């Protein structure tokens, strides 16, 4: 594997998911496409803001598979943000991505997200010689710019915490699979909490890119 | 503050004392509101605490309660100078050996990262009173926030030995076990939570998911079934139940391929019925929604494997 690209949309989604659940670990699926010597992550699908269990992981991965079945994209790996810092992905995330890699036979990556502090927003790990996903991918193989994405992330976080007219009454919200299947008041909420598309965030990133 | 008055009404009247009382009575976590109204009521300056001119118009009981509340809010928001000033004000009314004051001191030390001194205070409180649950819990929090998982779980275990009826602590221990992938430990803890909250659908759901992750699909089915019985709108439990039933069938297939042991046909039939029944119930919720098509494909996949 040589180059790895993380799209601005995927980075912003991972960051907003982590920022929304500041004191909990967050987890999600990375999707995109592979070419001869590179991996291009185009989007991130938030799964949960707690330690992932088998039903959460299985059901969300199956839904992601069905979503991607008519697109030229595939599942590329897993992302996570630790609840209390740390320089490596947490144990549950390593377990999930290890299992994904063993079952699919494909190369997978795991991204560690860090919204606060001086660390990079997204750090990518791949499988090392010890078979765990703790080998950091060197920055020379990464093709994503941190600084412009950080500005968009900061605006997004402000959008989440302010009831801004730009985002409607509920503010800019990002939903994961766990939010989607939590108790809902009316059927329309199931589409509003569409964790696969997260249209509000996608539109927000598109507007930010157009500026 | 009358019995019918809610927080928005009190906020519109800017009734500082009643707002603080309401927040205390309802155990809300609203540190920003407490700082805004507490500083206004007591005469503190949130941005330049050293320039505060505290007033003493309130009776001592109300003043002390409000000052303690303001101190906790300052600690919560990391406003160390304000926390320090309010701690000094509390000392005007209580002796320094007061357990309640020392608890606040410990929390302030935690908030500025001085974990060693904070732990010393909590150890002293526990030496004075070994059943001081608060000090024991803070010791756990100090270790957890330093990412010392093993020591934190040990501290929480010691707390639970003294206070086995604290359901919230069992829940916390369950999450700590999950974080280190100790599913057996997590299931034990969630069983204690279920004992305390037997009619809570989400608790049965969590326990069912943990059993499913640990590979005990029969117990997973039991608790996930109970979860949907208690709350038919618990979609996560429905999806979990289908996944557990599928897991059970895969497990049976794997075991029967390895050994000639007789298969429990009734249990297999139950699992298949659960998949179909769960699918029907889920489609009932998703009918007419945009996500319905994707869910229908997922459930069709599940039923085709039967």
Coordinates of C-alpha atoms in Angstrom, one line a residue:
Chain A
X1 CA 0.0 0.0 0.0
X2 CA 1.5 3.4 -0.8
X3 CA -0.7 6.5 -0.8
X4 CA -3.7 7.2 1.5
X5 CA -6.2 10.1 0.9
X6 CA -8.8 11.2 3.4
X7 CA -11.4 13.5 1.8
X8 CA -12.5 16.6 3.6
X9 CA -16.0 15.2 4.0
X10 CA -14.7 12.1 5.8
X11 CA -12.4 14.1 8.1
X12 CA -15.1 16.6 9.0
X13 CA -17.7 13.8 9.7
X14 CA -15.2 11.9 11.9
X15 CA -14.3 15.1 13.8
X16 CA -17.9 16.3 14.3
X17 CA -18.9 12.8 15.5
X18 CA -16.1 12.9 18.1
X19 CA -16.9 16.6 19.1
X20 CA -20.6 15.8 19.6
X21 CA -19.7 13.0 22.0
X22 CA -16.7 14.6 23.7
X23 CA -16.6 12.2 26.7
X24 CA -17.3 9.0 24.9
X25 CA -15.3 6.9 22.4
X26 CA -16.7 7.2 18.9
X27 CA -16.6 4.6 16.1
X28 CA -17.5 4.4 12.5
X29 CA -16.9 2.9 9.1
X30 CA -14.6 4.3 6.4
X31 CA -15.7 4.0 2.8
X32 CA -14.1 4.8 -0.6
X33 CA -12.2 3.1 -3.3
X34 CA -8.9 1.4 -3.9
X35 CA -6.7 1.8 -6.9
X36 CA -3.4 0.0 -7.7
X37 CA -1.2 1.6 -5.1
X38 CA -3.6 3.8 -3.0
X39 CA -6.6 4.0 -0.8
X40 CA -9.0 6.9 -1.2
X41 CA -11.4 7.4 1.7
X42 CA -14.3 9.5 0.4
X43 CA -16.7 9.3 3.3
X44 CA -17.2 8.1 6.9
X45 CA -20.3 6.5 8.3
X46 CA -20.7 7.1 12.1
X47 CA -21.7 4.0 14.0
X48 CA -21.8 4.6 17.7
X49 CA -20.6 6.7 20.6
X50 CA -19.9 3.8 23.0
X51 CA -17.8 0.6 23.0
X52 CA -19.1 -1.2 19.9
X53 CA -20.8 -4.6 20.4
X54 CA -21.3 -7.4 17.9
X55 CA -24.9 -6.4 16.9
X56 CA -23.9 -2.7 16.4
X57 CA -20.9 -3.6 14.3
X58 CA -22.6 -6.4 12.3
X59 CA -25.8 -4.5 11.5
X60 CA -24.1 -1.3 10.6
X61 CA -21.5 -3.0 8.3
X62 CA -24.3 -4.9 6.6
X63 CA -26.3 -1.7 6.0
X64 CA -23.1 0.0 4.7
X65 CA -22.6 -3.0 2.3
X66 CA -26.1 -2.7 0.9
X67 CA -25.7 1.1 0.6
X68 CA -22.5 0.6 -1.4
X69 CA -23.8 -2.3 -3.5
X70 CA -24.8 0.0 -6.4
X71 CA -21.8 2.4 -6.0
X72 CA -18.2 1.8 -7.1
X73 CA -17.1 2.1 -3.5
X74 CA -16.3 -0.3 -0.7
X75 CA -15.6 -0.5 3.0
X76 CA -11.9 0.5 3.6
X77 CA -11.7 0.4 7.4
X78 CA -12.8 1.8 10.7
X79 CA -12.3 5.0 12.5
X80 CA -12.3 5.8 16.2
X81 CA -11.8 8.6 18.7
X82 CA -10.6 7.7 22.2
X83 CA -12.6 8.8 25.3
X84 CA -9.6 10.0 27.2
X85 CA -6.8 10.7 24.7
X86 CA -4.0 8.3 23.9
X87 CA -1.8 8.0 20.8
X88 CA -3.1 4.6 19.5
X89 CA -6.6 3.4 18.6
X90 CA -8.5 1.9 21.5
X91 CA -8.7 -1.9 22.0
X92 CA -12.3 -2.3 20.7
X93 CA -11.5 -0.5 17.5
X94 CA -8.4 -2.6 16.9
X95 CA -10.5 -5.7 17.5
X96 CA -13.2 -4.6 15.0
X97 CA -10.8 -3.6 12.2
X98 CA -8.7 -6.8 12.8
X99 CA -11.9 -8.9 12.4
X100 CA -12.9 -6.9 9.3
X101 CA -9.5 -7.5 7.7
X102 CA -9.5 -11.2 8.6
X103 CA -13.0 -11.8 7.2
X104 CA -12.6 -9.8 4.0
X105 CA -9.0 -10.6 3.2
X106 CA -8.5 -7.0 2.0
X107 CA -6.1 -4.4 3.4
X108 CA -7.8 -2.2 5.9
X109 CA -6.9 0.9 7.8
X110 CA -8.0 2.4 11.1
X111 CA -8.0 6.2 11.6
X112 CA -7.6 7.7 15.1
X113 CA -9.4 11.1 15.4
X114 CA -8.3 13.8 17.8
X115 CA -10.3 17.0 17.7
X116 CA -8.6 18.7 20.7
X117 CA -5.0 19.4 21.4
X118 CA -2.0 19.7 19.1
X119 CA -2.2 16.2 17.5
X120 CA -3.2 15.8 13.9
X121 CA -6.9 15.6 13.3
X122 CA -6.6 12.2 11.7
X123 CA -3.8 9.7 12.2
X124 CA -3.9 6.6 10.0
X125 CA -2.8 3.1 11.2
X126 CA -2.3 -0.1 9.2
X127 CA -1.5 -3.7 10.1
X128 CA 2.0 -4.1 11.3
X129 CA 4.2 -7.2 11.4
X130 CA 2.6 -8.1 14.8
X131 CA -0.8 -8.4 13.0
X132 CA -2.3 -5.5 15.1
X133 CA -3.3 -2.2 13.5
X134 CA -0.8 -0.2 15.5
X135 CA 1.7 0.7 12.8
X136 CA 1.3 4.5 12.1
X137 CA 1.3 5.4 8.4
X138 CA 4.1 7.8 7.6
X139 CA 2.9 11.3 6.7
X140 CA 4.8 11.1 3.4
X141 CA 2.2 8.6 2.3
X142 CA -0.7 10.7 3.3
X143 CA -2.4 13.1 0.9
X144 CA -4.7 15.3 3.0
X145 CA -4.3 18.8 4.2
X146 CA -5.0 19.3 7.9
X147 CA -5.2 23.1 8.2
X148 CA -8.1 24.0 5.8
X149 CA -10.1 21.0 7.2
X150 CA -9.5 22.2 10.8
X151 CA -11.2 25.5 9.9
X152 CA -14.2 23.7 8.5
X153 CA -14.3 21.4 11.6
X154 CA -14.2 24.4 13.9
X155 CA -17.1 26.1 12.1
X156 CA -19.0 22.8 12.2
X157 CA -18.5 22.5 16.0
X158 CA -19.8 26.1 16.4
X159 CA -22.7 25.2 14.2
X160 CA -23.5 22.2 16.4
X161 CA -23.5 24.2 19.6
X162 CA -25.3 27.3 18.3
X163 CA -28.9 27.3 17.3
X164 CA -27.9 29.0 14.1
X165 CA -30.5 30.0 11.5
X166 CA -28.1 28.7 8.9
X167 CA -28.7 25.1 10.1
X168 CA -32.3 25.3 11.2
X169 CA -33.8 25.0 14.7
X170 CA -31.9 21.9 15.7
X171 CA -28.5 23.2 14.6
X172 CA -26.0 21.2 12.6
X173 CA -26.4 17.6 13.8
X174 CA -24.5 14.5 13.0
X175 CA -26.2 11.1 13.6
X176 CA -24.7 7.7 14.1
X177 CA -26.3 4.3 13.8
X178 CA -26.9 4.2 17.5
X179 CA -28.7 7.6 17.4
X180 CA -30.8 6.3 14.4
X181 CA -32.1 3.3 16.3
X182 CA -32.7 5.1 19.6
X183 CA -36.2 5.9 20.6
X184 CA -37.9 8.2 18.1
X185 CA -41.1 10.2 18.4
X186 CA -42.4 10.1 14.8
X187 CA -41.5 8.0 11.8
X188 CA -40.0 11.0 10.0
X189 CA -37.3 11.0 12.6
X190 CA -35.9 7.8 11.1
X191 CA -35.2 9.7 7.9
X192 CA -34.0 12.8 9.7
X193 CA -31.5 10.6 11.6
X194 CA -30.1 9.0 8.4
X195 CA -26.7 8.1 9.7
X196 CA -25.5 6.9 6.3
X197 CA -26.1 10.1 4.4
X198 CA -26.0 12.8 7.2
X199 CA -27.2 15.2 4.5
X200 CA -26.9 18.3 6.7
X201 CA -23.2 17.7 7.2
X202 CA -22.5 16.8 3.6
X203 CA -24.3 20.1 2.5
X204 CA -22.3 22.1 5.1
X205 CA -19.0 20.7 3.8
X206 CA -20.0 21.4 0.2
X207 CA -20.9 25.0 1.1
X208 CA -17.5 25.4 2.9
X209 CA -15.7 24.0 -0.1
X210 CA -17.5 26.5 -2.4
X211 CA -16.3 29.5 -0.3
Chain B
X1 CA -40.3 29.7 43.7
X2 CA -43.8 28.2 43.4
X3 CA -44.5 24.5 42.8
X4 CA -45.6 25.2 39.2
X5 CA -42.7 27.4 38.1
X6 CA -40.3 25.9 35.7
X7 CA -36.8 27.0 34.7
X8 CA -37.7 29.1 31.7
X9 CA -40.2 31.0 33.8
X10 CA -37.6 31.6 36.5
X11 CA -35.0 32.6 33.9
X12 CA -37.4 35.2 32.4
X13 CA -37.8 36.8 35.8
X14 CA -34.1 36.7 36.5
X15 CA -34.8 35.3 39.9
X16 CA -31.2 34.3 40.8
X17 CA -31.9 32.5 44.1
X18 CA -34.9 30.5 42.7
X19 CA -32.9 29.5 39.6
X20 CA -30.1 28.2 41.7
X21 CA -32.6 26.4 44.0
X22 CA -34.4 24.9 41.0
X23 CA -31.1 23.6 39.5
X24 CA -30.1 22.1 42.9
X25 CA -33.5 20.5 43.5
X26 CA -33.7 18.9 40.1
X27 CA -30.0 17.9 40.1
X28 CA -29.4 19.6 36.7
X29 CA -25.9 20.0 35.3
X30 CA -26.0 23.7 34.1
X31 CA -22.7 25.2 35.2
X32 CA -23.1 28.2 32.8
X33 CA -26.4 29.2 34.3
X34 CA -25.1 28.7 37.9
X35 CA -22.1 30.9 37.2
X36 CA -24.3 33.6 35.6
X37 CA -26.9 33.7 38.3
X38 CA -24.6 32.7 41.2
X39 CA -22.1 35.5 40.6
X40 CA -24.9 38.0 40.2
X41 CA -26.6 36.8 43.5
X42 CA -23.4 36.6 45.6
X43 CA -21.4 39.5 44.1
X44 CA -18.6 37.5 42.5
X45 CA -16.8 38.4 39.3
X46 CA -16.5 35.3 37.0
X47 CA -13.9 36.8 34.6
X48 CA -11.7 38.5 37.3
X49 CA -12.5 36.6 40.5
X50 CA -9.8 38.3 42.5
X51 CA -11.8 41.6 42.1
X52 CA -14.9 40.0 43.5
X53 CA -16.9 42.0 46.2
X54 CA -19.1 39.2 47.7
X55 CA -22.3 40.4 49.3
X56 CA -23.7 39.1 52.6
X57 CA -27.4 40.0 52.1
X58 CA -28.6 36.3 52.1
X59 CA -29.0 34.3 55.3
X60 CA -26.0 32.1 56.1
X61 CA -27.7 28.8 55.0
X62 CA -28.7 30.1 51.6
X63 CA -25.4 31.9 51.1
X64 CA -23.4 28.8 51.9
X65 CA -25.6 26.5 49.6
X66 CA -25.3 29.0 46.8
X67 CA -21.5 29.5 47.3
X68 CA -21.0 25.7 47.3
X69 CA -23.0 25.4 44.1
X70 CA -21.0 28.2 42.4
X71 CA -17.8 26.6 43.5
X72 CA -18.9 23.3 41.9
X73 CA -19.9 25.1 38.7
X74 CA -16.5 26.9 38.5
X75 CA -14.7 23.5 38.9
X76 CA -16.9 22.0 36.2
X77 CA -16.0 24.8 33.8
X78 CA -12.3 24.8 34.7
X79 CA -12.5 28.4 36.2
X80 CA -9.9 27.7 38.8
X81 CA -9.6 31.3 40.1
X82 CA -13.3 31.5 40.8
X83 CA -13.3 28.1 42.4
X84 CA -10.4 29.2 44.7
X85 CA -12.2 32.4 45.7
X86 CA -15.4 30.5 46.5
X87 CA -13.5 27.9 48.5
X88 CA -12.0 30.6 50.6
X89 CA -15.4 32.1 51.1
X90 CA -16.8 28.8 52.3
X91 CA -14.0 28.6 54.9
X92 CA -15.5 31.7 56.6
X93 CA -18.5 29.5 57.6
X94 CA -17.1 26.0 58.0
X95 CA -14.0 24.5 59.6
X96 CA -11.2 23.3 57.3
X97 CA -11.6 19.7 58.6
X98 CA -15.2 19.6 57.3
X99 CA -15.6 16.5 55.0
X100 CA -17.9 18.5 52.6
X101 CA -15.3 21.3 52.3
X102 CA -12.4 18.8 51.8
X103 CA -14.4 17.1 49.1
X104 CA -14.7 20.4 47.2
X105 CA -11.0 20.9 47.7
X106 CA -10.3 17.5 46.3
X107 CA -12.4 18.2 43.2
X108 CA -10.7 21.6 42.6
X109 CA -7.3 19.9 42.8
X110 CA -8.5 17.3 40.3
X111 CA -9.6 20.0 37.9
X112 CA -6.2 21.7 37.9
X113 CA -4.5 18.3 37.3
X114 CA -3.0 17.9 40.8
X115 CA -4.1 14.3 41.1
X116 CA -1.6 13.4 43.8
X117 CA -2.9 16.0 46.3
X118 CA -6.5 15.2 45.4
X119 CA -5.9 11.5 46.1
X120 CA -4.3 12.4 49.4
X121 CA -7.5 14.2 50.5
X122 CA -9.7 11.3 49.4
X123 CA -7.5 8.8 51.2
X124 CA -7.8 11.0 54.4
X125 CA -11.6 11.1 54.0
X126 CA -11.7 7.3 53.6
X127 CA -9.4 6.9 56.7
X128 CA -11.9 9.0 58.7
X129 CA -14.9 7.2 57.3
X130 CA -14.3 4.0 55.2
X131 CA -17.9 4.1 54.0
X132 CA -17.5 7.5 52.4
X133 CA -18.8 6.5 49.0
X134 CA -18.1 9.9 47.5
X135 CA -14.3 9.8 48.2
X136 CA -14.1 6.3 46.9
X137 CA -15.8 7.3 43.6
X138 CA -13.6 10.3 43.2
X139 CA -10.5 8.1 43.6
X140 CA -11.8 6.0 40.7
X141 CA -12.4 9.1 38.6
X142 CA -8.9 10.4 39.2
X143 CA -7.4 7.1 38.0
X144 CA -9.8 6.9 35.0
X145 CA -9.0 10.4 33.8
X146 CA -5.3 9.5 33.9
X147 CA -6.0 6.5 31.6
X148 CA -4.9 4.0 34.3
X149 CA -7.5 1.5 33.4
X150 CA -6.3 -1.4 35.5
X151 CA -5.9 0.7 38.7
X152 CA -9.2 2.5 38.0
X153 CA -11.1 -0.8 37.8
X154 CA -9.4 -2.0 41.0
X155 CA -10.6 1.2 42.8
X156 CA -14.1 0.8 41.4
X157 CA -14.1 -2.8 42.5
X158 CA -13.2 -1.8 46.1
X159 CA -16.0 0.8 46.0
X160 CA -18.5 -1.9 44.8
X161 CA -17.5 -4.3 47.6
X162 CA -18.6 -1.6 50.1
X163 CA -21.6 -0.4 48.1
X164 CA -23.0 -3.4 46.1
X165 CA -26.4 -1.7 45.7
X166 CA -25.0 1.2 43.6
X167 CA -26.5 0.4 40.2
X168 CA -24.8 3.4 38.5
X169 CA -21.5 2.1 39.7
X170 CA -22.2 -1.4 38.3
X171 CA -23.1 0.3 35.0
X172 CA -19.8 2.2 35.1
X173 CA -17.9 -1.0 35.8
X174 CA -19.6 -2.7 32.9
X175 CA -18.5 0.0 30.6
X176 CA -14.9 -0.2 32.0
X177 CA -15.0 -3.9 31.3
X178 CA -16.2 -3.4 27.8
X179 CA -13.4 -0.9 27.1
X180 CA -10.9 -3.6 27.8
X181 CA -12.9 -6.2 26.0
X182 CA -13.7 -8.2 29.2
X183 CA -17.2 -9.3 28.1
X184 CA -17.6 -11.9 30.9
X185 CA -17.0 -9.1 33.4
X186 CA -19.3 -6.7 31.6
X187 CA -22.1 -9.3 31.5
X188 CA -21.7 -9.9 35.2
X189 CA -22.0 -6.2 35.9
X190 CA -24.9 -5.7 33.6
X191 CA -26.7 -8.6 35.3
X192 CA -26.4 -6.5 38.5
X193 CA -27.8 -3.5 36.7
X194 CA -30.7 -5.7 35.5
X195 CA -31.4 -6.7 39.1
X196 CA -31.8 -3.1 39.9
X197 CA -33.7 -2.0 36.8
X198 CA -35.6 -5.1 35.7
X199 CA -38.2 -3.1 33.7
X200 CA -35.7 -1.0 31.8
X201 CA -35.7 -2.1 28.1
X202 CA -32.3 -0.5 27.4
X203 CA -30.6 -2.4 30.2
X204 CA -31.8 -5.7 28.9
X205 CA -30.7 -4.6 25.4
X206 CA -27.2 -3.8 26.6
X207 CA -26.9 -7.1 28.4
X208 CA -28.2 -9.0 25.4
X209 CA -25.6 -7.2 23.1
X210 CA -22.8 -8.1 25.5
X211 CA -23.8 -11.8 25.6
X212 CA -24.0 -11.7 21.8
X213 CA -20.5 -10.3 21.6
X214 CA -19.3 -12.9 24.0
X215 CA -20.8 -15.6 21.9
X216 CA -23.6 -16.7 24.2
X217 CA -26.4 -16.3 21.8
X218 CA -29.1 -18.1 23.8
X219 CA -28.7 -15.7 26.7
X220 CA -28.5 -12.8 24.2
X221 CA -31.8 -13.9 22.7
X222 CA -33.4 -14.0 26.2
X223 CA -32.5 -10.5 27.1
X224 CA -33.0 -8.9 23.7
X225 CA -36.5 -10.6 23.7
X226 CA -37.2 -9.1 27.1
X227 CA -36.0 -5.7 25.8
X228 CA -38.5 -5.7 22.9
X229 CA -41.3 -7.0 25.2
X230 CA -40.7 -4.0 27.5
X231 CA -40.5 -1.6 24.6
X232 CA -41.7 -2.5 21.2
X233 CA -40.2 0.6 19.7
X234 CA -36.7 -0.3 20.7
X235 CA -35.3 -0.7 17.2
X236 CA -31.8 -1.4 18.4
X237 CA -33.1 -4.3 20.4
X238 CA -35.0 -5.6 17.4
X239 CA -31.9 -5.5 15.2
X240 CA -29.9 -7.0 18.0
X241 CA -32.4 -9.9 18.3
X242 CA -32.2 -10.7 14.6
X243 CA -28.4 -10.6 14.8
X244 CA -28.3 -12.8 17.9
X245 CA -30.7 -15.4 16.2
X246 CA -28.5 -15.4 13.1
X247 CA -25.4 -15.8 15.3
X248 CA -27.0 -18.8 17.0
X249 CA -27.8 -20.5 13.7
X250 CA -24.2 -19.9 12.5
X251 CA -22.9 -21.3 15.7
X252 CA -25.1 -24.4 15.5
X253 CA -23.9 -25.0 11.9
X254 CA -20.3 -24.6 12.9
X255 CA -20.7 -27.0 15.9
X256 CA -22.6 -29.6 13.9
X257 CA -19.9 -29.6 11.2
X258 CA -17.3 -30.3 13.9
X259 CA -19.1 -32.9 16.0
X260 CA -22.0 -35.3 15.6
X261 CA -23.8 -33.9 18.7
X262 CA -27.6 -33.7 18.2
X263 CA -28.9 -30.3 17.3
X264 CA -31.6 -28.7 19.4
X265 CA -34.1 -28.5 16.6
X266 CA -36.7 -26.6 18.6
X267 CA -34.1 -23.9 19.4
X268 CA -33.2 -23.6 15.8
X269 CA -36.8 -23.2 14.8
X270 CA -37.2 -20.5 17.4
X271 CA -34.2 -18.7 16.1
X272 CA -35.6 -18.8 12.5
X273 CA -39.0 -17.6 13.7
X274 CA -37.4 -14.7 15.6
X275 CA -35.6 -13.6 12.4
X276 CA -38.8 -13.5 10.5
X277 CA -40.9 -12.0 13.3
X278 CA -38.2 -9.3 14.0
X279 CA -38.1 -8.5 10.3
X280 CA -41.9 -8.0 10.2
X281 CA -41.8 -5.7 13.3
X282 CA -38.9 -3.6 11.9
X283 CA -40.6 -3.1 8.5
X284 CA -43.7 -1.9 10.4
X285 CA -41.6 0.9 11.8
X286 CA -39.8 1.7 8.5
X287 CA -42.8 1.5 6.2
X288 CA -43.1 4.7 4.2
X289 CA -39.7 6.0 5.1
X290 CA -36.8 6.7 2.7
X291 CA -34.6 4.3 4.7
X292 CA -37.2 1.6 4.3
X293 CA -35.8 0.3 1.0
X294 CA -32.3 -0.3 2.6
X295 CA -33.9 -2.0 5.6
X296 CA -36.0 -4.2 3.4
X297 CA -32.9 -5.3 1.5
X298 CA -31.2 -6.1 4.8
X299 CA -34.1 -8.1 6.2
X300 CA -34.5 -9.9 2.8
X301 CA -30.9 -11.0 3.1
X302 CA -31.5 -12.3 6.6
X303 CA -34.6 -14.3 5.7
X304 CA -32.9 -15.8 2.6
X305 CA -30.3 -17.4 4.8
X306 CA -33.0 -19.5 6.6

